[in-house]
Short mmCIF file of C-alpha atoms in Angstrom, two decimals:
data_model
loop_
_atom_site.label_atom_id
_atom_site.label_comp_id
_atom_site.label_asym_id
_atom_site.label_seq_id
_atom_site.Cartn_x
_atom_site.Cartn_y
_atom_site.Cartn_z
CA UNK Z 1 31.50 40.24 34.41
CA UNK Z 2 33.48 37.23 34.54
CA UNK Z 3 35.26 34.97 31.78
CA UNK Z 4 32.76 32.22 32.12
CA UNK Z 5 29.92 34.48 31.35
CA UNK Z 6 31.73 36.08 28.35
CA UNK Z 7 31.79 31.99 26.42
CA UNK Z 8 29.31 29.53 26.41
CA UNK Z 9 30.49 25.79 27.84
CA UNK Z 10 30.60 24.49 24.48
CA UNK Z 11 33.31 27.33 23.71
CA UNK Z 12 36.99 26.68 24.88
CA UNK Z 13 38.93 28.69 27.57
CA UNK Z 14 40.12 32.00 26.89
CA UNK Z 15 43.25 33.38 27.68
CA UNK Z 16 42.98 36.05 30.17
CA UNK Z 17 42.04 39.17 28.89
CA UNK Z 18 44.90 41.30 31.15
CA UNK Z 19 47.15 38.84 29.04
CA UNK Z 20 45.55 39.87 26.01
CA UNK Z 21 45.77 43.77 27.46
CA UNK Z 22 49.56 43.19 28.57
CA UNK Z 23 50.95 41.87 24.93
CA UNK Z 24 49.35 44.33 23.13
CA UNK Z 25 50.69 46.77 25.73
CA UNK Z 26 53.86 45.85 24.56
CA UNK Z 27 53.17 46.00 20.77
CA UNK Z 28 51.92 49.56 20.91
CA UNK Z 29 54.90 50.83 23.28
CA UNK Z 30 57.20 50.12 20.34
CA UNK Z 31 59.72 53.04 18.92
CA UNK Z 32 58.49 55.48 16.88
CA UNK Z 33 59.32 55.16 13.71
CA UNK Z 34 58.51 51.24 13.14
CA UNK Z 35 55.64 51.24 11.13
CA UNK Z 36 55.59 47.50 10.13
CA UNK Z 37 53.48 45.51 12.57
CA UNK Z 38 55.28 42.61 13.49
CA UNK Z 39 53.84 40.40 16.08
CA UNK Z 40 55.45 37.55 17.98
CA UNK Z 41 53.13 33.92 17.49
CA UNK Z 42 52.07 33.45 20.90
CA UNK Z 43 50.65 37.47 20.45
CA UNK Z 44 48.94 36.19 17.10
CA UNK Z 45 47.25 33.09 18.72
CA UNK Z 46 46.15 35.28 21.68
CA UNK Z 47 44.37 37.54 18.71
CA UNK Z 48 43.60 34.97 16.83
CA UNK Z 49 41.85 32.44 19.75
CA UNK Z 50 40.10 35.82 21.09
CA UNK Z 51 38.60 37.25 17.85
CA UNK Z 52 37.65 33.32 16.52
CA UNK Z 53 35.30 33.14 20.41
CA UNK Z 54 33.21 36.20 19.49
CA UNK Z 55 30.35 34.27 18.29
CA UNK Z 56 30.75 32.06 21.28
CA UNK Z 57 28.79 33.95 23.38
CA UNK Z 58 28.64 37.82 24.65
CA UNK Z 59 31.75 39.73 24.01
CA UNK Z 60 33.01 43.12 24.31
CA UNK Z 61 33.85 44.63 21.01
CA UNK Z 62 36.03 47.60 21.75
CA UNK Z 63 39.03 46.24 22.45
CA UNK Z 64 39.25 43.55 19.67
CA UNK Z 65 37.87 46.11 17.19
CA UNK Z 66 41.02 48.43 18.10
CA UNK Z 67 43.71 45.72 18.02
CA UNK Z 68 42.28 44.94 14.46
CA UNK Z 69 41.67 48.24 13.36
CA UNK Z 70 45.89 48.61 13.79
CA UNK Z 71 46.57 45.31 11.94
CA UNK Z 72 44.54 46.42 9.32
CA UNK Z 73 41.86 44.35 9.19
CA UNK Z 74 39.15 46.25 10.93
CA UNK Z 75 37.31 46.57 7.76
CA UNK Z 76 36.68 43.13 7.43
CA UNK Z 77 34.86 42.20 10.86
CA UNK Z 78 31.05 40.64 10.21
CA UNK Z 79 32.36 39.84 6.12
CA UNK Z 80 32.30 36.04 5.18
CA UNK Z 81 35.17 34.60 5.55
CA UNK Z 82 36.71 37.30 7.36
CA UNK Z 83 39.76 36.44 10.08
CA UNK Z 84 37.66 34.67 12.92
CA UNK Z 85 34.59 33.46 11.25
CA UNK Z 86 32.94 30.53 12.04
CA UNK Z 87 32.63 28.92 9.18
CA UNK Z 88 34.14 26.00 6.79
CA UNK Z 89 34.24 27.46 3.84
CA UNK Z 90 36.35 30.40 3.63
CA UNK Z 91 38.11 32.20 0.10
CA UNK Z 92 39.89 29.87 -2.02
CA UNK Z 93 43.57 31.87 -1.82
CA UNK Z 94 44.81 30.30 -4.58
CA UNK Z 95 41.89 31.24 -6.68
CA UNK Z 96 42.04 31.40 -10.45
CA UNK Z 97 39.23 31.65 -12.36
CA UNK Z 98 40.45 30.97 -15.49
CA UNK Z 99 41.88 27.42 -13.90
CA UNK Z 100 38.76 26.55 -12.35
CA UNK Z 101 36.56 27.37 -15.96
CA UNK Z 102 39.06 24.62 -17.60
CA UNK Z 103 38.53 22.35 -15.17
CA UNK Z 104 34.81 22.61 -14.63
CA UNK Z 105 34.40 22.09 -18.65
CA UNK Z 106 36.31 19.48 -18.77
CA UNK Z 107 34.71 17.88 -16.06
CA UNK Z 108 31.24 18.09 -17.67
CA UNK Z 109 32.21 17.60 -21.45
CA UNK Z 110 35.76 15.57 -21.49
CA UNK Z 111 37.21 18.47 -23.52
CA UNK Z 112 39.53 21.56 -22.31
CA UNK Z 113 38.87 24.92 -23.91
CA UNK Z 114 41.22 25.02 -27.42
CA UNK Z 115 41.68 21.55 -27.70
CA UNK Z 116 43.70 20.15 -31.01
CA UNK Z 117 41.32 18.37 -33.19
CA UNK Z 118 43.66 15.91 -34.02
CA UNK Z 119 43.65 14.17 -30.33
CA UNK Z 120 39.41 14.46 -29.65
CA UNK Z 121 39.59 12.46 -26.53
CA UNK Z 122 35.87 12.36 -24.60
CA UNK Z 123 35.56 11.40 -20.67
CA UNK Z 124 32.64 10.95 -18.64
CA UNK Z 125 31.17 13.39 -16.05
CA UNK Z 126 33.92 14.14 -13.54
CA UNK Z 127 31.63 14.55 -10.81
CA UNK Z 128 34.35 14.58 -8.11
CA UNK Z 129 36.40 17.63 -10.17
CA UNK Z 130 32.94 19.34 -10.11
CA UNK Z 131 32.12 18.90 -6.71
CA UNK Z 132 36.12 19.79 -5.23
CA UNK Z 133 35.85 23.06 -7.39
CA UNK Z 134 32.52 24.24 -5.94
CA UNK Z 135 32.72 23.29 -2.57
CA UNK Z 136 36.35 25.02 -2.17
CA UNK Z 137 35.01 28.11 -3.04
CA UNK Z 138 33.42 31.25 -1.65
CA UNK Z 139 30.24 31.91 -3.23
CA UNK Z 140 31.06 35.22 -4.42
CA UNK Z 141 34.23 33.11 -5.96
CA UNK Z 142 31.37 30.64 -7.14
CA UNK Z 143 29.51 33.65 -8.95
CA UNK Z 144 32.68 34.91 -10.65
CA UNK Z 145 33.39 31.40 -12.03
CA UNK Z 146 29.61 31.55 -13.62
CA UNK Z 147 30.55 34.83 -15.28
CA UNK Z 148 33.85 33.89 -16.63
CA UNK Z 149 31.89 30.50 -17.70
CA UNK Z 150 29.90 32.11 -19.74
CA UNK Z 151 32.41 34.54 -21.66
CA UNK Z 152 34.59 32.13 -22.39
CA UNK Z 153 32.34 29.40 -23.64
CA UNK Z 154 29.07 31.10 -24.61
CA UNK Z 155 27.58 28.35 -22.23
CA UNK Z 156 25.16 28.97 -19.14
CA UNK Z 157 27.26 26.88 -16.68
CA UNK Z 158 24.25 26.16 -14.08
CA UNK Z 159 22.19 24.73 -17.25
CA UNK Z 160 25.33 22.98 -18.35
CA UNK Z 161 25.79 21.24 -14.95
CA UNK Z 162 22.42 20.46 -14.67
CA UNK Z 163 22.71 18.62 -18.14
CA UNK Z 164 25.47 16.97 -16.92
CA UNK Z 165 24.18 15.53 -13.48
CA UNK Z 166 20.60 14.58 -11.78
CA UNK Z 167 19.29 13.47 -8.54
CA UNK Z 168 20.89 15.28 -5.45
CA UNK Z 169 24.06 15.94 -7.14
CA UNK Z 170 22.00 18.32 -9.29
CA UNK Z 171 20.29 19.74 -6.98
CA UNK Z 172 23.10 20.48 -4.27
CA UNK Z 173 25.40 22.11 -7.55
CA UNK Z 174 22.40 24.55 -8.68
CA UNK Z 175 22.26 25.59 -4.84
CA UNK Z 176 25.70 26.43 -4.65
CA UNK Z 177 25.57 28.18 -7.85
CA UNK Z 178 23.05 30.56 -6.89
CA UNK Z 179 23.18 33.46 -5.25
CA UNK Z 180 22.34 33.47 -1.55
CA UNK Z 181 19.00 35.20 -2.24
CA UNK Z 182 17.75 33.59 -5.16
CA UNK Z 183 18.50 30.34 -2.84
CA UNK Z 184 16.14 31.84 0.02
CA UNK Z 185 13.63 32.98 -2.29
CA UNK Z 186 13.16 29.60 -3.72
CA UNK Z 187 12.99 27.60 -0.72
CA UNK Z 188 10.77 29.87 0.85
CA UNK Z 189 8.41 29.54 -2.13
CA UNK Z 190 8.70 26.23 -2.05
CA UNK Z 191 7.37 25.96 1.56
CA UNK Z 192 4.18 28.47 1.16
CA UNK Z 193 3.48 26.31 -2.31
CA UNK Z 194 3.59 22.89 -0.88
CA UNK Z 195 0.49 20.65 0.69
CA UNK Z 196 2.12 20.59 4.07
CA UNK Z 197 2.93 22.75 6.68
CA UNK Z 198 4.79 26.14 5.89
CA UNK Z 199 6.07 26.64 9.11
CA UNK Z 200 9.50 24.94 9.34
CA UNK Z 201 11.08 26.27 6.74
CA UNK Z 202 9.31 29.60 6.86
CA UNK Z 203 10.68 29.97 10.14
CA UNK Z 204 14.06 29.23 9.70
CA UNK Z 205 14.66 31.52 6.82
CA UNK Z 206 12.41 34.24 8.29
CA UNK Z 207 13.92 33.93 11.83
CA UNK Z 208 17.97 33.09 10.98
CA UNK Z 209 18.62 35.56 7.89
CA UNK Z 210 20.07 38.69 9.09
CA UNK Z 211 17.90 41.92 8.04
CA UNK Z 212 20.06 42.61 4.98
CA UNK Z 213 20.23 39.33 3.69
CA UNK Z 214 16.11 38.71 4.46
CA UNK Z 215 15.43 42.29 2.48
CA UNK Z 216 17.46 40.61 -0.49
CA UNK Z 217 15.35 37.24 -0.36
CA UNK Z 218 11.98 39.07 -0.19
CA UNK Z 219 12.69 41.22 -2.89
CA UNK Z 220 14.13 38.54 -5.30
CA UNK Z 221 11.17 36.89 -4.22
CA UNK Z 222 8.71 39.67 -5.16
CA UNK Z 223 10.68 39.76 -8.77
CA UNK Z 224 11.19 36.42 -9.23
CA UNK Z 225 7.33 35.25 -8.61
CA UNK Z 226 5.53 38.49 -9.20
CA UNK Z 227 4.03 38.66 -5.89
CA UNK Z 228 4.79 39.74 -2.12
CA UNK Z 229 6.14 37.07 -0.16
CA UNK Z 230 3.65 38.35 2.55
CA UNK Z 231 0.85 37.68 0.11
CA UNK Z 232 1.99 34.21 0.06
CA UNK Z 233 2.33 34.04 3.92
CA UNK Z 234 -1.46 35.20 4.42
CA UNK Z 235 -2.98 32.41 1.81
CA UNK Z 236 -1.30 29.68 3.70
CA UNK Z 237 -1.39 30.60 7.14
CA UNK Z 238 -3.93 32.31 9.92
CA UNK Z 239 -3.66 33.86 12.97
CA UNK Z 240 -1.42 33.98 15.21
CA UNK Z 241 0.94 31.98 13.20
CA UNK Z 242 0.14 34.33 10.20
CA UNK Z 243 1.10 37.19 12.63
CA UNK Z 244 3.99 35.74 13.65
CA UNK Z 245 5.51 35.24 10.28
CA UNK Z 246 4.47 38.66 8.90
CA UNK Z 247 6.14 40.30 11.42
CA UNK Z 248 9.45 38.42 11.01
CA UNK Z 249 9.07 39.41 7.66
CA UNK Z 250 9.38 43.03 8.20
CA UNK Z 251 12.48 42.34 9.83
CA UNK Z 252 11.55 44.86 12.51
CA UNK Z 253 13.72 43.19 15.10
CA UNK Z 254 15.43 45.93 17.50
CA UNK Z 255 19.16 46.37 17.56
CA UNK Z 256 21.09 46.42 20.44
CA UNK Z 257 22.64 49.17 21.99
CA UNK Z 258 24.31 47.44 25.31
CA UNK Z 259 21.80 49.36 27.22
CA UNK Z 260 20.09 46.55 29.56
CA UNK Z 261 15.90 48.50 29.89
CA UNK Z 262 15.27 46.07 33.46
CA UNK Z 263 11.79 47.87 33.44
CA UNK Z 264 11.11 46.83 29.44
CA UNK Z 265 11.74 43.30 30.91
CA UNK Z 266 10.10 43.28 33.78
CA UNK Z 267 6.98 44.68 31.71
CA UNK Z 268 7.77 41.44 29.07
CA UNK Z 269 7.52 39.04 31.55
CA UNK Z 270 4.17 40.36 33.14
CA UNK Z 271 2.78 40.23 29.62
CA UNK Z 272 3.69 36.79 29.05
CA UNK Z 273 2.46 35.82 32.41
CA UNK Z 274 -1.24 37.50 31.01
CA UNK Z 275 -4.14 34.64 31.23
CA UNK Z 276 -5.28 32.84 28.28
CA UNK Z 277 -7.79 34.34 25.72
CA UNK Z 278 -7.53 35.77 22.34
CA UNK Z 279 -7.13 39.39 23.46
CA UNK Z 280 -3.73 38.23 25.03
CA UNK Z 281 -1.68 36.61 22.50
CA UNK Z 282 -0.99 39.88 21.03
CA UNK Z 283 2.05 40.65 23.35
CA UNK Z 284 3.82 37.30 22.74
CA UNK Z 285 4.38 38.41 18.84
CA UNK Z 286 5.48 42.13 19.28
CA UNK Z 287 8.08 40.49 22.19
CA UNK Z 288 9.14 38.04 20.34
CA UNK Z 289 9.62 39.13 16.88
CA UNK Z 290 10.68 42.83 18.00
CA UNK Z 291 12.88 42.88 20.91
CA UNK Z 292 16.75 42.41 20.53
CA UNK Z 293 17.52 38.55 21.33
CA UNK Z 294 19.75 39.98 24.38
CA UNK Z 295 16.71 41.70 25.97
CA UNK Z 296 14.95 38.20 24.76
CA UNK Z 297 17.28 35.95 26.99
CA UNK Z 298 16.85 37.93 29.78
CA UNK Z 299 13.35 38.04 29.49
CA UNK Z 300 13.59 34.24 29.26
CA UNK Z 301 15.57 33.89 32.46
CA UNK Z 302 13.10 36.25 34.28
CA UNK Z 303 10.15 34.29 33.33
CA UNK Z 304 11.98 30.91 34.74
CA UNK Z 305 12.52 32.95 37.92
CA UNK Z 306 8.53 34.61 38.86
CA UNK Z 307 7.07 31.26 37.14
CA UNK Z 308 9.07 27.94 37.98
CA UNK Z 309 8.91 26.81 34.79
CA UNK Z 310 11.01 27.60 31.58
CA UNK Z 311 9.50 29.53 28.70
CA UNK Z 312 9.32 26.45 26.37
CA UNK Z 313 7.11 24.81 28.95
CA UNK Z 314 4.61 27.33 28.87
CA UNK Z 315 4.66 27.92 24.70
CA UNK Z 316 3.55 24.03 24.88
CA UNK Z 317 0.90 24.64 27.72
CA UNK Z 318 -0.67 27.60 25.82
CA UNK Z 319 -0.37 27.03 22.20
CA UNK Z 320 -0.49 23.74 20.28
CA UNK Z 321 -0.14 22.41 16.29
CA UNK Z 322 1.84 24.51 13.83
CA UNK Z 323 1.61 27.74 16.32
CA UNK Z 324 3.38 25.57 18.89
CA UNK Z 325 6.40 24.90 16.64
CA UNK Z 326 6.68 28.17 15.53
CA UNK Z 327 6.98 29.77 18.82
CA UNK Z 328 9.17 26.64 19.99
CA UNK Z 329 11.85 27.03 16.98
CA UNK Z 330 11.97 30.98 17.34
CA UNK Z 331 12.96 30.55 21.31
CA UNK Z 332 15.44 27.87 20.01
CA UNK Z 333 16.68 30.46 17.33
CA UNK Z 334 17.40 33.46 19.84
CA UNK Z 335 18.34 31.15 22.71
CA UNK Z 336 21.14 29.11 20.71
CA UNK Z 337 21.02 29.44 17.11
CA UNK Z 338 23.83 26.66 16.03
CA UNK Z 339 21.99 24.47 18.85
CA UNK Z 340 19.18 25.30 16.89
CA UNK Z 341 20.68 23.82 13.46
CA UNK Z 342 22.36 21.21 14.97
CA UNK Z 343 18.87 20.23 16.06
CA UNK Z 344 17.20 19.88 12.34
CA UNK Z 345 20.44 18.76 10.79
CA UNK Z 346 19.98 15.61 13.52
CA UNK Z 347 16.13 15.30 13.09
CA UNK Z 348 17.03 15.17 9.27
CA UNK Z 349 19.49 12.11 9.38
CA UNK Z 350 17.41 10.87 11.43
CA UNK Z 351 14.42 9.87 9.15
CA UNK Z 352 14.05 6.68 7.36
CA UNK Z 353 15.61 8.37 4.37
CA UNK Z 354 18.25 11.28 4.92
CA UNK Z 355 16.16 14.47 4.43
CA UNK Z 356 18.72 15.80 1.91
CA UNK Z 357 16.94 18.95 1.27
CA UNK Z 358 17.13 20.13 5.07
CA UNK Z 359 21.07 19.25 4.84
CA UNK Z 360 21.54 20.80 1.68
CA UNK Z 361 19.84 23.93 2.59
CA UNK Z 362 21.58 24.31 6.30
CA UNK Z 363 25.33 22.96 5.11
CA UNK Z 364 25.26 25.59 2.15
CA UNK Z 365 23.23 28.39 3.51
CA UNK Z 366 25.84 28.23 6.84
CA UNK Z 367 29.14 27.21 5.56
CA UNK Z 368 30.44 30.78 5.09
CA UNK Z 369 28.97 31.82 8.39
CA UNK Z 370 28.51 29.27 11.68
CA UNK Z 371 28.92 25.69 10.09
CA UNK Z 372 31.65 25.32 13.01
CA UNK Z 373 30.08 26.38 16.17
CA UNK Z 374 26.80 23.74 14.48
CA UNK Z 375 29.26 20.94 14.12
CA UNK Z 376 30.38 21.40 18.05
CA UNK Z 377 26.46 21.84 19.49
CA UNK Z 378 26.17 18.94 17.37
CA UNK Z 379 28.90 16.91 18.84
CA UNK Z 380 28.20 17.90 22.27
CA UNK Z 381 24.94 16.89 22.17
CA UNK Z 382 24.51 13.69 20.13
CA UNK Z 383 28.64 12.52 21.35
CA UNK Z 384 28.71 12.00 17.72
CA UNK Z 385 30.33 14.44 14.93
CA UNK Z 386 28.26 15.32 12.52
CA UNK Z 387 30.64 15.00 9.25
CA UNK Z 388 30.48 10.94 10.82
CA UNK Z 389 26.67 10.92 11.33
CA UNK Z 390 26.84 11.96 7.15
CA UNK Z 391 28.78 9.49 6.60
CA UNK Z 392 27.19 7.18 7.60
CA UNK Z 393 23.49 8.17 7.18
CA UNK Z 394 23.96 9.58 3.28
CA UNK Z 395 24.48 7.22 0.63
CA UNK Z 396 24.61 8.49 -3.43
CA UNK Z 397 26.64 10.49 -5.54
CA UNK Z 398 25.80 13.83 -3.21
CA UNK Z 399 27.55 12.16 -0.29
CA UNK Z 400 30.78 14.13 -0.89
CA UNK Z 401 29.21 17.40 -1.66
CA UNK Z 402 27.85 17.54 1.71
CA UNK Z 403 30.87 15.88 3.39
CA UNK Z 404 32.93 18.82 1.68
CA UNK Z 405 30.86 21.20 2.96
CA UNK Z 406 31.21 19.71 6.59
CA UNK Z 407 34.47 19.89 6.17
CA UNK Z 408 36.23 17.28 8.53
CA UNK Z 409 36.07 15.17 11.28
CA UNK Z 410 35.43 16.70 14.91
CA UNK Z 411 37.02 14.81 17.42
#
């Protein structure tokens, strides 16, 4: 396989990989008896530039899992904020949590913990203190601040920012003080509760979580509302779209295993191809909410090549309303999933009024994990960066938040 099929266009050029091979050739042939790993820059950048393209597109793992597994940092591939991850928000390194208590209380209050009676001196709400501290740091750094807030004060720091703030502001600092799951669990309640349609948000939680972080949700869910998410699902939704959800909600997508089943394919595509009638839409949930989104592409490509037209064209033939979308955003998901983002995070500045829950949601939920590879879809596809389409689409005191969460300007 070549290069060009190992990174997607949006991706930047590689080094060669007998490069790659050659230098760390060279590191292991060292003496015996040098145990400290010292590696010259233009070897680190070569690491470096490889491991950050991973999420790029296909990659073999082998070789970069055995050059990090002798730097020592094997252990830490697939963590957030791991070395190569795609996304802008990464562990504070100068992290203290006693610093960042002080500041956060004397943000909200105007007062630093011990402070001499005899000089009482009161400030307003630093909301820009508030907003540098959260945004700079991890979430689990986020949940150890929220613990040492509470020792040290006696005070509930979510209900004491929350006191403190309102509007979006509010509403952007609970999100980013609460746990990933709790997060999920509440949005996704949110969409089966409300008058509209559930599917959008549904859909993107259901389809983008990975299984271990969508078992989480569901179960905080379960404890947190007293009912089965799935319960919730089958009041608001029927049929196929019903069917679809539930069985993203079981999360029983297949793995990969590199092994590329031609006949499996071949057998996907001739179901697809089936003629219309109730009997028939079967098939088109087990494929798409089972198989392994690398079987899934090239099931995709196959259909393009015994049809003439692309998979989305038929979904939008066959189905129509809220089943429609569904089917559309799931294809979108396993095709190109920061395309996918990108996508929403557009259609959301794009309404009269910023849709700040939609940016709130997708800037938190993916700034520990592919915030960067959405910010270049989105550049490459608009020709305009998204931290300046916030800029100048947002206006309000949760401007910053989200600009922080960006992170900067692509150029």
């Amino acid at each position: 396989m070549s290069s060009d099929r190992l990174f997607s266009p949006g991706c930047p050029r590689p080094l060669s990989s007998t490069r790659l091979h050659r230098s760390w050739s060279a590191h292991r042939g060292r003496p015996p008896g040098q145990n400290n790993i010292h590696l010259s820059s233009s070897t680190l950048g070569i690491l470096s530039f490889y491991t950050m393209s991973v999420s790029c597109k296909e990659m073999r793992p082998p070789l970069t899992q055995e050059i990090l597994s002798h730097l020592g940092l094997a252990s830490k591939v697939g963590e957030t904020a791991a070395w190569g991850t795609l996304g802008t928000l990464r562990n504070f390194l100068s992290f203290s949590v006693d610093k960042d208590v002080q500041r956060l209380l004397k943000a909200i209050t105007g007062h630093v913990l011990r402070i001499k009676p005899s000089a009482p001196h009161v400030l307003g709400v630093d909301c820009g203190a508030i907003v540098d501290v959260l945004t700079n740091r991890s979430r689990e750094q986020r949940q150890l601040i929220s613990r040492a807030f509470q020792e040290r004060t006696q005070q509930d720091l979510l209900k004491s920012l929350q006191a403190a703030l309102s509007g979006n502001l509010e509403r952007i600092v609970v999100a980013l003080l609460q746990p990933a799951s709790q997060f999920d669990a509440q949005e996704l309640r949110t969409a089966l509760k409300a008058s509209g349609s559930a599917e959008d948000v549904t859909m993107e939680i259901l389809a983008t979580r990975t299984p271990p972080q969508l078992q989480e949700c569901l179960a905080v869910y379960r404890h947190n509302f007293q009912v089965e998410a799935e319960e919730d699902i089958k009041s608001k939704t029927s049929g196929i779209l019903r069917d679809l959800l539930l069985a993203l909600a079981k999360g029983g997508r297949e793995s990969y295993t590199g092994i590329i089943d031609y006949n499996l394919a071949a057998q996907d595509v001739q179901a697809l191809q089936q003629d219309e009638g109730c009997s028939t839409e079967g098939p088109w949930v087990l494929i798409f909410t089972q198989r392994n989104p690398e079987h899934l592409i090239r099931v995709f490509d196959q259909y393009q090549r015994c049809t003439g037209q692309e998979l989305e064209e038929a979904v939008r033939n066959r189905f129509h309303g809220d089943v429609q979308a569904a089917l559309l955003s799931l294809v979108a998901v396993i095709r190109n999933t920061p395309l996918y983002f990108a996508d929403k995070l557009h259609r959301a500045l794009q309404e009269t009024e910023p849709n700040h829950q939609v940016l709130m949601r997708i800037l938190i939920s993916r700034s520990e994990t592919d915030l960067l590879s959405i910010r270049a879809e989105f550049k490459k596809k608009f020709g305009k960066s998204l931290y300046s389409s916030l800029q100048d689409a947002v206006i309000g005191d949760c401007r910053s938040a989200l600009l922080a969460l960006c992170r900067a300007e692509d150029i």
